[in-house]
PDB file of C-alpha atoms in Angstrom:
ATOM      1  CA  UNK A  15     -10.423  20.148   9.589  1.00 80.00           C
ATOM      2  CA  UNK A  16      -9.264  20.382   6.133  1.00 91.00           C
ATOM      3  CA  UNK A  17      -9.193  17.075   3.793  1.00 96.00           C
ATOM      4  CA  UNK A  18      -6.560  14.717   3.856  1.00 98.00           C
ATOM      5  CA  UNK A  19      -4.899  15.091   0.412  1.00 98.00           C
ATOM      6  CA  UNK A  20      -2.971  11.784  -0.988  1.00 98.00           C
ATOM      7  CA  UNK A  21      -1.426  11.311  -4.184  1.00 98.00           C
ATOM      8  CA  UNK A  22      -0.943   8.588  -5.830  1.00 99.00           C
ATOM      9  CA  UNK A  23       2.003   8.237  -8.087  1.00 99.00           C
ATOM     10  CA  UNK A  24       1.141   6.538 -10.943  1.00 98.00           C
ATOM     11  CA  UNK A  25       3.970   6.409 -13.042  1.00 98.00           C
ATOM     12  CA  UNK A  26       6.059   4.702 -15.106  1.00 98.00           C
ATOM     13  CA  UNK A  27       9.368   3.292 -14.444  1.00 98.00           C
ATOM     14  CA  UNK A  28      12.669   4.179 -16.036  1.00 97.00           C
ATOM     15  CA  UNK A  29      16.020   2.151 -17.227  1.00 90.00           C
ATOM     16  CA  UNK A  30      18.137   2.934 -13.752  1.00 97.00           C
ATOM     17  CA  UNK A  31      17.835   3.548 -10.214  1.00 98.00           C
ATOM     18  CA  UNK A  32      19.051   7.335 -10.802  1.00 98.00           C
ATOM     19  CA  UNK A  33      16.377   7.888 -13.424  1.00 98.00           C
ATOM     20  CA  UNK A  34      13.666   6.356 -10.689  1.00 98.00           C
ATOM     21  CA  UNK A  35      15.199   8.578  -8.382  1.00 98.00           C
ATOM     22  CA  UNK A  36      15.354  11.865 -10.520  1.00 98.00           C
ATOM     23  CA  UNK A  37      11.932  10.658 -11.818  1.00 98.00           C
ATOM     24  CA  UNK A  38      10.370  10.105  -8.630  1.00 98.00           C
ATOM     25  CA  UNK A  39      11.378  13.459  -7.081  1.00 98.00           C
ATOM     26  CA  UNK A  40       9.896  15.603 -10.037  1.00 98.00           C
ATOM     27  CA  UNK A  41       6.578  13.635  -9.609  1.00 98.00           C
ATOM     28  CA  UNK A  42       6.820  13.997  -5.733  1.00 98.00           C
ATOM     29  CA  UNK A  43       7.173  17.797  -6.522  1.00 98.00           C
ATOM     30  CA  UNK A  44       4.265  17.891  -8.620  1.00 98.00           C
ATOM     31  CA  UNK A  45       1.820  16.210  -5.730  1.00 98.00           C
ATOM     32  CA  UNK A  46       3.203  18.750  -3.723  1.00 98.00           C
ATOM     33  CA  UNK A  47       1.794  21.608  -6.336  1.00 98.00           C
ATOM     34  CA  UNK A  48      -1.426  19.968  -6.727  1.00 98.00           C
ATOM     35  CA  UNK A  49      -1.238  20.461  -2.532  1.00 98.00           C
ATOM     36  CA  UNK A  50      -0.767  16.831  -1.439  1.00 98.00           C
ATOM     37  CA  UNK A  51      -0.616  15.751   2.286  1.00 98.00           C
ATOM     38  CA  UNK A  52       1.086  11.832   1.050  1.00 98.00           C
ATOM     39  CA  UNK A  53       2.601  11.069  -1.991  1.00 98.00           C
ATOM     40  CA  UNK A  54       2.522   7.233  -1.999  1.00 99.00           C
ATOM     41  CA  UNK A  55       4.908   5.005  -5.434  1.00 99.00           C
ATOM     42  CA  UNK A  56       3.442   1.901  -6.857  1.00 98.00           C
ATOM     43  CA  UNK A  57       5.541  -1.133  -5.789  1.00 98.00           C
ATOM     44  CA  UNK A  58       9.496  -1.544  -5.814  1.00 98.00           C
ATOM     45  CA  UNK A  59      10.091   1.725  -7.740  1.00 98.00           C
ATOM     46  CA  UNK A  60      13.518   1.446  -7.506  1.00 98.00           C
ATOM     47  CA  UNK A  61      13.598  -1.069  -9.822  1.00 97.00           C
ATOM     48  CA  UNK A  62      10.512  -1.052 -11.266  1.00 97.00           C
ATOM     49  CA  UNK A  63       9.156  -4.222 -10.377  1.00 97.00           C
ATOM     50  CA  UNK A  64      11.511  -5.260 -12.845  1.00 96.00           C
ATOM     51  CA  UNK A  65      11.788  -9.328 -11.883  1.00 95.00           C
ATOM     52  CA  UNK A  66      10.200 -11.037 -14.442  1.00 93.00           C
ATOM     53  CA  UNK A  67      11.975 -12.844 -17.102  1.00 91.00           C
ATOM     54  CA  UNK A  68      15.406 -11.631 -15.831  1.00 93.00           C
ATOM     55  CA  UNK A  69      18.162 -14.036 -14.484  1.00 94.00           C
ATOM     56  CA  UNK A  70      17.499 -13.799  -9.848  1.00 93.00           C
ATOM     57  CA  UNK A  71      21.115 -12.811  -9.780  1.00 94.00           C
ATOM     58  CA  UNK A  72      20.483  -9.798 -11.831  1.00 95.00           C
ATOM     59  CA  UNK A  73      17.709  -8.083 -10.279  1.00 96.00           C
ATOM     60  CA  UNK A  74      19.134  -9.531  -6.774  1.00 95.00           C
ATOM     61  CA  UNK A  75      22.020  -7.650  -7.424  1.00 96.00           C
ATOM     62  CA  UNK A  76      19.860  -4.111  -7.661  1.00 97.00           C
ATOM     63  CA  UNK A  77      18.772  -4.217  -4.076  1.00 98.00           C
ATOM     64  CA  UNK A  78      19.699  -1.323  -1.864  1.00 98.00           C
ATOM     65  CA  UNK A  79      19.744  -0.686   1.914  1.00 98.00           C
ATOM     66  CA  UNK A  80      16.730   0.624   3.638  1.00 98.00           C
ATOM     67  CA  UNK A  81      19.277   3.683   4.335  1.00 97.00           C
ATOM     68  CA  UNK A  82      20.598   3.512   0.851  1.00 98.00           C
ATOM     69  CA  UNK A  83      20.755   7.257  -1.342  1.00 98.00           C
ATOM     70  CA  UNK A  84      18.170   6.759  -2.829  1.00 98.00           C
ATOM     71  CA  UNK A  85      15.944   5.945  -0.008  1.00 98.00           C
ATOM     72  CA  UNK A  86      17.239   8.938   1.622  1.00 98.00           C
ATOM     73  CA  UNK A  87      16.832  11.226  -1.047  1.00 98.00           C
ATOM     74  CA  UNK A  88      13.003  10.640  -0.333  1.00 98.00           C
ATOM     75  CA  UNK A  89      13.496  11.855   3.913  1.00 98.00           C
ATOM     76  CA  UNK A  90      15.259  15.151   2.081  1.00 98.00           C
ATOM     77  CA  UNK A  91      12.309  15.680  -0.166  1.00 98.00           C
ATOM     78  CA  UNK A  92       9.541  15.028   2.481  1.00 98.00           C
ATOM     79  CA  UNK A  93      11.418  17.641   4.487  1.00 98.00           C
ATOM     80  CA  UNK A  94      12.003  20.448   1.946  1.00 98.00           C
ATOM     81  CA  UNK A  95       8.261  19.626   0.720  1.00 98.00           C
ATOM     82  CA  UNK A  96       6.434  20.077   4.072  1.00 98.00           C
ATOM     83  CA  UNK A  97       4.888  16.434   2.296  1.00 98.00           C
ATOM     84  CA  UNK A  98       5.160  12.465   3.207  1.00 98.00           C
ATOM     85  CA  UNK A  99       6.476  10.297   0.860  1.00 98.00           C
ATOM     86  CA  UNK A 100       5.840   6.848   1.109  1.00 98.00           C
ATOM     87  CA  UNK A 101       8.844   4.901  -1.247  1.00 98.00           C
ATOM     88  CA  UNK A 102       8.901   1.313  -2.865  1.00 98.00           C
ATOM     89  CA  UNK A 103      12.355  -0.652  -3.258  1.00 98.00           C
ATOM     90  CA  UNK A 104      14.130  -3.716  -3.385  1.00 98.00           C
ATOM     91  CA  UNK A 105      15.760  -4.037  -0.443  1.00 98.00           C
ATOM     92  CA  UNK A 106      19.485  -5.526   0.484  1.00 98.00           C
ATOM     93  CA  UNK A 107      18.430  -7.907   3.359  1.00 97.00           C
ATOM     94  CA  UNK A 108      20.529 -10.397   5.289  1.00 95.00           C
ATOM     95  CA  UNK A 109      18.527 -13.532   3.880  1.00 95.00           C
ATOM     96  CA  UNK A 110      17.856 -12.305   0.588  1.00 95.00           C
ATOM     97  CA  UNK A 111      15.674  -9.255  -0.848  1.00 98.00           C
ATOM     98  CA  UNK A 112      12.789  -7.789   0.316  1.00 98.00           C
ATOM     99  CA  UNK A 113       9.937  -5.940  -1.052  1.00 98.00           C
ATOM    100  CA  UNK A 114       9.664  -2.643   0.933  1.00 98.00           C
ATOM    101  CA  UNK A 115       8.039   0.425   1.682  1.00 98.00           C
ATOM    102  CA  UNK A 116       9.699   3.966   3.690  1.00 98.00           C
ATOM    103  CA  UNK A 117       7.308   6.160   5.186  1.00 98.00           C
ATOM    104  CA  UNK A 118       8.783   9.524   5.481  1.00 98.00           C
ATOM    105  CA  UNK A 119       6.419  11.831   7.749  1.00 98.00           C
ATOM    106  CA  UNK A 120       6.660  15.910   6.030  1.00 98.00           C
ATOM    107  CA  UNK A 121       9.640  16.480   8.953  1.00 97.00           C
ATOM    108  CA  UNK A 122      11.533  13.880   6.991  1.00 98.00           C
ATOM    109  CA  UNK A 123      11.491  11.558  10.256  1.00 98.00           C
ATOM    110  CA  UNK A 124      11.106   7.336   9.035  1.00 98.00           C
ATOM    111  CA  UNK A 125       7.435   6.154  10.416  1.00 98.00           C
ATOM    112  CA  UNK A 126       7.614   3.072   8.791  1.00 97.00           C
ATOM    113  CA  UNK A 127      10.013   0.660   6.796  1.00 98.00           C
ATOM    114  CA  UNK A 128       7.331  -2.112   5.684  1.00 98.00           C
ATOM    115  CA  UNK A 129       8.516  -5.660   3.667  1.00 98.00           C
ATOM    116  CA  UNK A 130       5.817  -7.740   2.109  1.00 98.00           C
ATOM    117  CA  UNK A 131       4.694 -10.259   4.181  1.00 98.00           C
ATOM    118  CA  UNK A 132       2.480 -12.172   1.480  1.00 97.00           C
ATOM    119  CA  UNK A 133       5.111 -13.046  -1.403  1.00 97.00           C
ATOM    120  CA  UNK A 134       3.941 -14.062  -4.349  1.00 94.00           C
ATOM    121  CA  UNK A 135       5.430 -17.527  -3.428  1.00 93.00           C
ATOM    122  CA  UNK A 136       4.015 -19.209  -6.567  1.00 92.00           C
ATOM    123  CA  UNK A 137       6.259 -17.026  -8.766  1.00 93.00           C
ATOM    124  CA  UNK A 138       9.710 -15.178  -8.754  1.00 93.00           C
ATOM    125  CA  UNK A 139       8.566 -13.757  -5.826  1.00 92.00           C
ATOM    126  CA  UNK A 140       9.427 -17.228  -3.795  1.00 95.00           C
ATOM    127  CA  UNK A 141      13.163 -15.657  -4.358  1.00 95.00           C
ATOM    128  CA  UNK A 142      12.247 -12.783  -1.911  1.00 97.00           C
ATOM    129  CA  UNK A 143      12.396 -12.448   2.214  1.00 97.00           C
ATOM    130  CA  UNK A 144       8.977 -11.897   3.253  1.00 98.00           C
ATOM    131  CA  UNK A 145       8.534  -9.084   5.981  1.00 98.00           C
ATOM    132  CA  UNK A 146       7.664 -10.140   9.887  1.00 96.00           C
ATOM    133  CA  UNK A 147       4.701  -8.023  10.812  1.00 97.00           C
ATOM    134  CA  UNK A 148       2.606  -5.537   9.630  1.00 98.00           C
ATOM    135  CA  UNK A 149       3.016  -1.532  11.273  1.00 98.00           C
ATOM    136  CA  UNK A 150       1.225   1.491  12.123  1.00 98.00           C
ATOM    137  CA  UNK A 151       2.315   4.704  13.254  1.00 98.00           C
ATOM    138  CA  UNK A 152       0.958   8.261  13.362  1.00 98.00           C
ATOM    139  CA  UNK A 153       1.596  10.566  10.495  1.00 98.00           C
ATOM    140  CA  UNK A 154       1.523  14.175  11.678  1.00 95.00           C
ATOM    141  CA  UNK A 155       0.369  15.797   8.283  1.00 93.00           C
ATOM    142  CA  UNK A 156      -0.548  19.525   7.905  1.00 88.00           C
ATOM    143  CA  UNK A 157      -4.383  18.612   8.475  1.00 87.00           C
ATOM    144  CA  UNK A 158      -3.692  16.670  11.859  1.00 92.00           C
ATOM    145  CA  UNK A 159      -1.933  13.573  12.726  1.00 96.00           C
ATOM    146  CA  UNK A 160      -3.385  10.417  10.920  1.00 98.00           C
ATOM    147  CA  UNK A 161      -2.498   6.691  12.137  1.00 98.00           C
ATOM    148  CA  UNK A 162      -1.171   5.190   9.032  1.00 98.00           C
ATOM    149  CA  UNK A 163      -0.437   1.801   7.850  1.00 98.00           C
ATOM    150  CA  UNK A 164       1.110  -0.294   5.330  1.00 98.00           C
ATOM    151  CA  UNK A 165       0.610  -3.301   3.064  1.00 98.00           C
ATOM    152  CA  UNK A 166       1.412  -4.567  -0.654  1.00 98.00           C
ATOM    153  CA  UNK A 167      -0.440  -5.728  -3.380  1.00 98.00           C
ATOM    154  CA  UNK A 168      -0.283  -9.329  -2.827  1.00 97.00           C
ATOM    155  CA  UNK A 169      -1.102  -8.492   0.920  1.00 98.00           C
ATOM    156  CA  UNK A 170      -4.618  -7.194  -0.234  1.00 97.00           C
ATOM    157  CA  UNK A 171      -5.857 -10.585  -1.060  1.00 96.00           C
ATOM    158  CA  UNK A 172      -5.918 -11.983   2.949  1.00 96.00           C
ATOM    159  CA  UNK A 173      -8.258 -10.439   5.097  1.00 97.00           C
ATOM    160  CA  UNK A 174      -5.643 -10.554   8.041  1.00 96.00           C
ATOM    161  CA  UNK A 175      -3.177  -7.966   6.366  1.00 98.00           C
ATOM    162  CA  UNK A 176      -6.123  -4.907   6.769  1.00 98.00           C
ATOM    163  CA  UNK A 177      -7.295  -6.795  10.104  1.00 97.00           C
ATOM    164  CA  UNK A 178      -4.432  -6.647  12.284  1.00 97.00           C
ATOM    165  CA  UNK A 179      -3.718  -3.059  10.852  1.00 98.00           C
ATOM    166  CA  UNK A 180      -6.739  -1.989  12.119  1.00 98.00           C
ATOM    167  CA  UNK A 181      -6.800  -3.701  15.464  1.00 97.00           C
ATOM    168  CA  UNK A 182      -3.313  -1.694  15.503  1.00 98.00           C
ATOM    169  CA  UNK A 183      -4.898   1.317  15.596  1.00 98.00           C
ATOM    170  CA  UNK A 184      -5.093   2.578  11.385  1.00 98.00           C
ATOM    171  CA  UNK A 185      -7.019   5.038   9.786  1.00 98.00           C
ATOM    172  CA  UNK A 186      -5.510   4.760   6.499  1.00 98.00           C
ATOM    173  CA  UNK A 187      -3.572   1.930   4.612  1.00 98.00           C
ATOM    174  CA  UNK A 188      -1.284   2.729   1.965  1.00 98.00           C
ATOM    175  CA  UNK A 189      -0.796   0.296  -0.803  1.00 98.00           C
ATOM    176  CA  UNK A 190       1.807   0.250  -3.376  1.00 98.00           C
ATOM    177  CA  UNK A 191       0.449  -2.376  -6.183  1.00 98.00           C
ATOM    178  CA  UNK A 192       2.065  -3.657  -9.389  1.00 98.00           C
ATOM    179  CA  UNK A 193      -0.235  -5.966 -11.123  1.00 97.00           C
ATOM    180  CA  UNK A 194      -3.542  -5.427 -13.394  1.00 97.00           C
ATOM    181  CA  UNK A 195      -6.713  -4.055 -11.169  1.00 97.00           C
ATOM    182  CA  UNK A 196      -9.303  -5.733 -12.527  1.00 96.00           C
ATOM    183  CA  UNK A 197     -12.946  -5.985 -10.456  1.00 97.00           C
ATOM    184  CA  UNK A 198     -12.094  -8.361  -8.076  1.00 97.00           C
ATOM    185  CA  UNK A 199      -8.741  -7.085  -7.231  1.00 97.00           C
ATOM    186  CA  UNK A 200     -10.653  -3.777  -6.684  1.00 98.00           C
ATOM    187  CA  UNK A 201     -13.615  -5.582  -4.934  1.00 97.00           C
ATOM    188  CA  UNK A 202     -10.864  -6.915  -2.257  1.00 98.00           C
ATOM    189  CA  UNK A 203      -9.464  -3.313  -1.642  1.00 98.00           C
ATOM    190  CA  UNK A 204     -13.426  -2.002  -1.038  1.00 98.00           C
ATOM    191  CA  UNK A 205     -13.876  -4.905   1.163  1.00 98.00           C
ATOM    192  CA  UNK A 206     -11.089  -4.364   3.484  1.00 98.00           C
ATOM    193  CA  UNK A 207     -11.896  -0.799   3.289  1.00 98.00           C
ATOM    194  CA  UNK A 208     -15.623  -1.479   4.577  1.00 98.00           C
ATOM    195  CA  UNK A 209     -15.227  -4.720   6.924  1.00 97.00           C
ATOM    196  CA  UNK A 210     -12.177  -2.331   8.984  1.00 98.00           C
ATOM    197  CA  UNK A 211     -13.995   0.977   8.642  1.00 98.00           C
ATOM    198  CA  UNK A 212     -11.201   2.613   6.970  1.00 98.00           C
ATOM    199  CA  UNK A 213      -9.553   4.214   4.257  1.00 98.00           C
ATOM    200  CA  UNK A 214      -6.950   2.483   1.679  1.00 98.00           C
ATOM    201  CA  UNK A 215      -5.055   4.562  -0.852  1.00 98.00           C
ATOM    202  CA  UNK A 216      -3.730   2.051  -3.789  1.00 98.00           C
ATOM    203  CA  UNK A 217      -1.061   3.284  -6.357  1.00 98.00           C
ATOM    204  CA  UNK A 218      -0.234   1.183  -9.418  1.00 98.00           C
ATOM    205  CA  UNK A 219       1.584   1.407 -12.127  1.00 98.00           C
ATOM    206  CA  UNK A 220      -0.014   2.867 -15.281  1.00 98.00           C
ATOM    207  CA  UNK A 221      -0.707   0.717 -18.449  1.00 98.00           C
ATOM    208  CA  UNK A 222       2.084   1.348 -20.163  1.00 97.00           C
ATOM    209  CA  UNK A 223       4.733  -0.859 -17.382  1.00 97.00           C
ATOM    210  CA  UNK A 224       4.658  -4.256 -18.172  1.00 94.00           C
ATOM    211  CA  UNK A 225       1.829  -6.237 -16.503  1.00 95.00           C
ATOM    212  CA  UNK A 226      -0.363  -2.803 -15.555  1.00 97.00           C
ATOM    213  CA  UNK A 227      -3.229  -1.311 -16.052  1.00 98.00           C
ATOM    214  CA  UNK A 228      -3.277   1.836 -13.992  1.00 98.00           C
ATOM    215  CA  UNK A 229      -6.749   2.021 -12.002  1.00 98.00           C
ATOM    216  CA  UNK A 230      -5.075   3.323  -9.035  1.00 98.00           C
ATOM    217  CA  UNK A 231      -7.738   3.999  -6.272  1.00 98.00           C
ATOM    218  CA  UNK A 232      -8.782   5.203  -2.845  1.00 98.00           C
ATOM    219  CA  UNK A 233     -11.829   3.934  -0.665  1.00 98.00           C
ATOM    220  CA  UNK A 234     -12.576   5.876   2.350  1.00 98.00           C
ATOM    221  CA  UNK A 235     -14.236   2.697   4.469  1.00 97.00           C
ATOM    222  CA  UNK A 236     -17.467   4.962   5.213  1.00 97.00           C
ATOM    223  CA  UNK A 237     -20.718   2.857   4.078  1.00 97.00           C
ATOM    224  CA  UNK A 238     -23.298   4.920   5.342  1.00 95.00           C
ATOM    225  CA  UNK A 239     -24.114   8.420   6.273  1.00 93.00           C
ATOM    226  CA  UNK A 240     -27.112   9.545   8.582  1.00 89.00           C
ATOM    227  CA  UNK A 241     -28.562  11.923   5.310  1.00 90.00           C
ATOM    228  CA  UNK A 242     -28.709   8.897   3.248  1.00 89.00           C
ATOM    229  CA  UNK A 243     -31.913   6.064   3.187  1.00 89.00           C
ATOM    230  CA  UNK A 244     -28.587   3.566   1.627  1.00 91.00           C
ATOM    231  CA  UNK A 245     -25.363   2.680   1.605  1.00 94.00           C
ATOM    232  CA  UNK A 246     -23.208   5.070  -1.136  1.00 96.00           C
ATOM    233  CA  UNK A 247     -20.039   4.464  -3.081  1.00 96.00           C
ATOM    234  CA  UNK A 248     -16.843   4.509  -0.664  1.00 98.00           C
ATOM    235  CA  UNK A 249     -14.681   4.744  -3.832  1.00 98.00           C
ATOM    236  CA  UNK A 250     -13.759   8.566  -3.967  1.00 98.00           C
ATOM    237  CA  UNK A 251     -11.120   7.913  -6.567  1.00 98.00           C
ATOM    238  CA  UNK A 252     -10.467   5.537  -9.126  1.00 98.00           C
ATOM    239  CA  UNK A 253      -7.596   6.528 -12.022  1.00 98.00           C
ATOM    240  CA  UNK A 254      -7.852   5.258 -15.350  1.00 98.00           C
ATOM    241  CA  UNK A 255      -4.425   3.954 -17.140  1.00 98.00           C
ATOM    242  CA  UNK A 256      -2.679   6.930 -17.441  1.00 98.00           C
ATOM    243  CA  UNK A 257       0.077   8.187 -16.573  1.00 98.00           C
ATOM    244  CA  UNK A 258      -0.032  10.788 -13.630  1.00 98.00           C
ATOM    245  CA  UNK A 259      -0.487  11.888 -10.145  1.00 98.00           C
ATOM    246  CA  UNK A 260      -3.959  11.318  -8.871  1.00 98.00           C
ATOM    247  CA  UNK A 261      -5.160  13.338  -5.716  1.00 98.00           C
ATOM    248  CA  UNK A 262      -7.701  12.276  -3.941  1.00 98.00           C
ATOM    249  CA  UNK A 263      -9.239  14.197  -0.489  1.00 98.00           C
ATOM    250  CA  UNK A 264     -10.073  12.024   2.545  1.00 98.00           C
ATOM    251  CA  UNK A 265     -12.566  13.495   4.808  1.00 97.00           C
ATOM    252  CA  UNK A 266     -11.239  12.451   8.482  1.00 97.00           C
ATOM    253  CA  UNK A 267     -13.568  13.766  10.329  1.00 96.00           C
ATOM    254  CA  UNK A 268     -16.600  11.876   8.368  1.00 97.00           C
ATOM    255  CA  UNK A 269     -14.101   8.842   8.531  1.00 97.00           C
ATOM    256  CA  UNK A 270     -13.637   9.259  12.278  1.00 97.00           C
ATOM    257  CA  UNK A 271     -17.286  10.008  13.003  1.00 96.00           C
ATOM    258  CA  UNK A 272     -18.672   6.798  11.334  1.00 96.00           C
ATOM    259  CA  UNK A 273     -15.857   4.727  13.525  1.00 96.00           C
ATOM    260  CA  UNK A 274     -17.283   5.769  16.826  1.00 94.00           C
ATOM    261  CA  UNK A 275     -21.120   4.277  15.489  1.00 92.00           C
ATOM    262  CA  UNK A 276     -20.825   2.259  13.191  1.00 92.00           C
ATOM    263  CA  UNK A 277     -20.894  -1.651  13.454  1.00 92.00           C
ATOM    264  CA  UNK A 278     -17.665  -3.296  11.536  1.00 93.00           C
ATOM    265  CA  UNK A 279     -14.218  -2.984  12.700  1.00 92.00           C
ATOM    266  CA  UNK A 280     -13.529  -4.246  15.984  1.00 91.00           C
ATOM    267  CA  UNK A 281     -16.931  -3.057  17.355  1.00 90.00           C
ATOM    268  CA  UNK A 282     -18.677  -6.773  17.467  1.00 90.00           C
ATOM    269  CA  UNK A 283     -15.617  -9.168  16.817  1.00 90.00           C
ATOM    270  CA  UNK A 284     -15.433 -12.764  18.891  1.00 92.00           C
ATOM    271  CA  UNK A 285     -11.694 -13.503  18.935  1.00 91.00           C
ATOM    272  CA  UNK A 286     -12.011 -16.158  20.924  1.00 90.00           C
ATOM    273  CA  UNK A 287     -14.160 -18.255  18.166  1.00 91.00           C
ATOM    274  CA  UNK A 288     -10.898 -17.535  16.151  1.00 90.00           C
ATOM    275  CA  UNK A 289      -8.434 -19.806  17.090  1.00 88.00           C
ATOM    276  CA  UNK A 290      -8.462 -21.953  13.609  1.00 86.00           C
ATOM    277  CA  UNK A 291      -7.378 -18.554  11.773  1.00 86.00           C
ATOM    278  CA  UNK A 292      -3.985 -18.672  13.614  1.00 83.00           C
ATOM    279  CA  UNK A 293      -3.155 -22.280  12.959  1.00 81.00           C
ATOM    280  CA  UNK A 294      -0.575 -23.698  10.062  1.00 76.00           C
ATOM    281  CA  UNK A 295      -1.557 -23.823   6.603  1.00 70.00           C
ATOM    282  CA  UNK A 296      -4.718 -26.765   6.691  1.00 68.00           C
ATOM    283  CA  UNK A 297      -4.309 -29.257   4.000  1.00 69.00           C
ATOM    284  CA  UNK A 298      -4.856 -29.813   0.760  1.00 63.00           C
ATOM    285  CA  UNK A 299      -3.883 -26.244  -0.255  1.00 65.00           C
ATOM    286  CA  UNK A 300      -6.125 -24.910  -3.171  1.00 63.00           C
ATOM    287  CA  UNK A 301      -3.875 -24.276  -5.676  1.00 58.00           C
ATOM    288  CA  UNK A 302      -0.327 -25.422  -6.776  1.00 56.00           C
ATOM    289  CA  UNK A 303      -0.405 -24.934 -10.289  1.00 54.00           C
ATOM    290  CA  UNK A 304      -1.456 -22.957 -13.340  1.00 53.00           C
ATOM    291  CA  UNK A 305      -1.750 -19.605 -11.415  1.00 52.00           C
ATOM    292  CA  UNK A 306      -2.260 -16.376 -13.680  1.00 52.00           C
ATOM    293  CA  UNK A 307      -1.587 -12.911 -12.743  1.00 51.00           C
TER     294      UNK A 307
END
């Protein structure tokens, strides 16, 4: 089986949804020469992640539908590229925005549509409609079908996001991210990528977006091979600031392999010692002030 090939879009937004658009397609195109399986955006490219210091009512008002043009645009693309495209936007919602992702398989058929479930409640991000649950579904790519999941940025920093995704069935996580990566941001995504036995793909904007630093990255989850007397690096990509589309190949079978003997994941869990993780928020919370991205 040949490598799974995923790019990540690291890229920098433009002044208006049409330039995202036109913008996002050429780089989509580009993955697609460098032979890419998944092109996966950093976080609410439609806009940006343009929400800071900006009246609500403003960047409220450049939501779109989940079946919106633009969104679309992205099904077309997949299609015509043989190539899935995982897309970022604001999203028009009944109760307010949302922070989305559309998986489009390479038949342009929608796996996913994924909201944010962790908000960034302690910022503008209180303003948005957090998503419901957390999906998987299988991606039939040109290397075999892959069970693929989603989750974003903010939803990297609780161990239940990656969790539940795996007990659901995923292989791979997609992440679009739009905040610095820094080492313990970074340290979170290896975690989840070596507690769940599986790979996670993050795409960030590069250091010249407000707020960025690039460092877009992939971990494939697998700790330790038979050939080895250690554990070795499961980071097989890590992008510096610029922008660009970063490829990175994920070796399935090796992936796949280390999941039927290796220890983490579901293999040794006790769900029933659980029960406290499913409870309401325990008080005091840690933190209600002075929070820095």
């Amino acid at each position: 089986m040949a490598p799974l090939k995923i790019a990540l879009l690291q890229i920098a937004p433009c002044g208006t949804l049409r330039e995202n658009l036109e913008k996002g397609i050429a780089f989509c195109q580009k993955a697609k020469q460098l032979g890419a399986d998944i092109a996966l955006f950093p976080e609410m490219w439609s806009n940006g992640y343009n929400i800071y210091g900006r009246p609500m009512e403003q960047w409220k008002a450049e939501a779109i539908p989940a079946n919106s043009e633009f969104v679309n645009a992205f099904a077309v693309l997949a299609k015509e590229l043989n190539m899935a495209v995982g897309v970022t936007f604001l999203e028009t919602y009944e109760t307010g925005p949302r922070n989305s992702m559309a998986l489009f398989d390479r038949f342009g058929q929608r796996k996913i549509t994924y909201a944010k479930v962790h908000t960034c409640d302690f910022d503008v991000e209180r303003n948005l409609t957090p998503g419901e649950d957390f999906y998987v579904a299988p991606l039939d790519t040109a290397c075999g079908e892959v069970m693929v999941g989603a989750m974003i940025c903010f939803d990297r920093e609780f161990p239940e996001s990656a969790r539940i995704l795996m007990l659901k069935g995923a292989e791979l996580i997609l992440v679009p991210n739009a905040c610095p990566m820094e080492i313990n941001r970074l340290s979170q995504l290896r975690a989840r990528a070596y507690e769940n036995m599986l790979a996670i793909a993050t795409c960030n904007y590069p250091d010249s977006a407000p707020d960025c630093n690039g460092g877009s990255s992939v971990f494939d989850g697998v700790a330790y091979l038979p050939e080895l007397d250690g554990s070795r690096n499961t980071c097989i990509l890590q992008a510096d600031g610029a922008e660009g589309v970063y490829l990175a190949e994920l070796d399935l079978q090796q992936l796949r392999r280390y999941r039927e003997s290796e220890v983490h994941g579901n293999a040794f869990r006790r769900p029933q010692k659980y029960g406290l993780l499913t409870s309401e928020r325990i008080e005091p919370p840690f933190i209600r002030s002075g929070y820095r991205r």
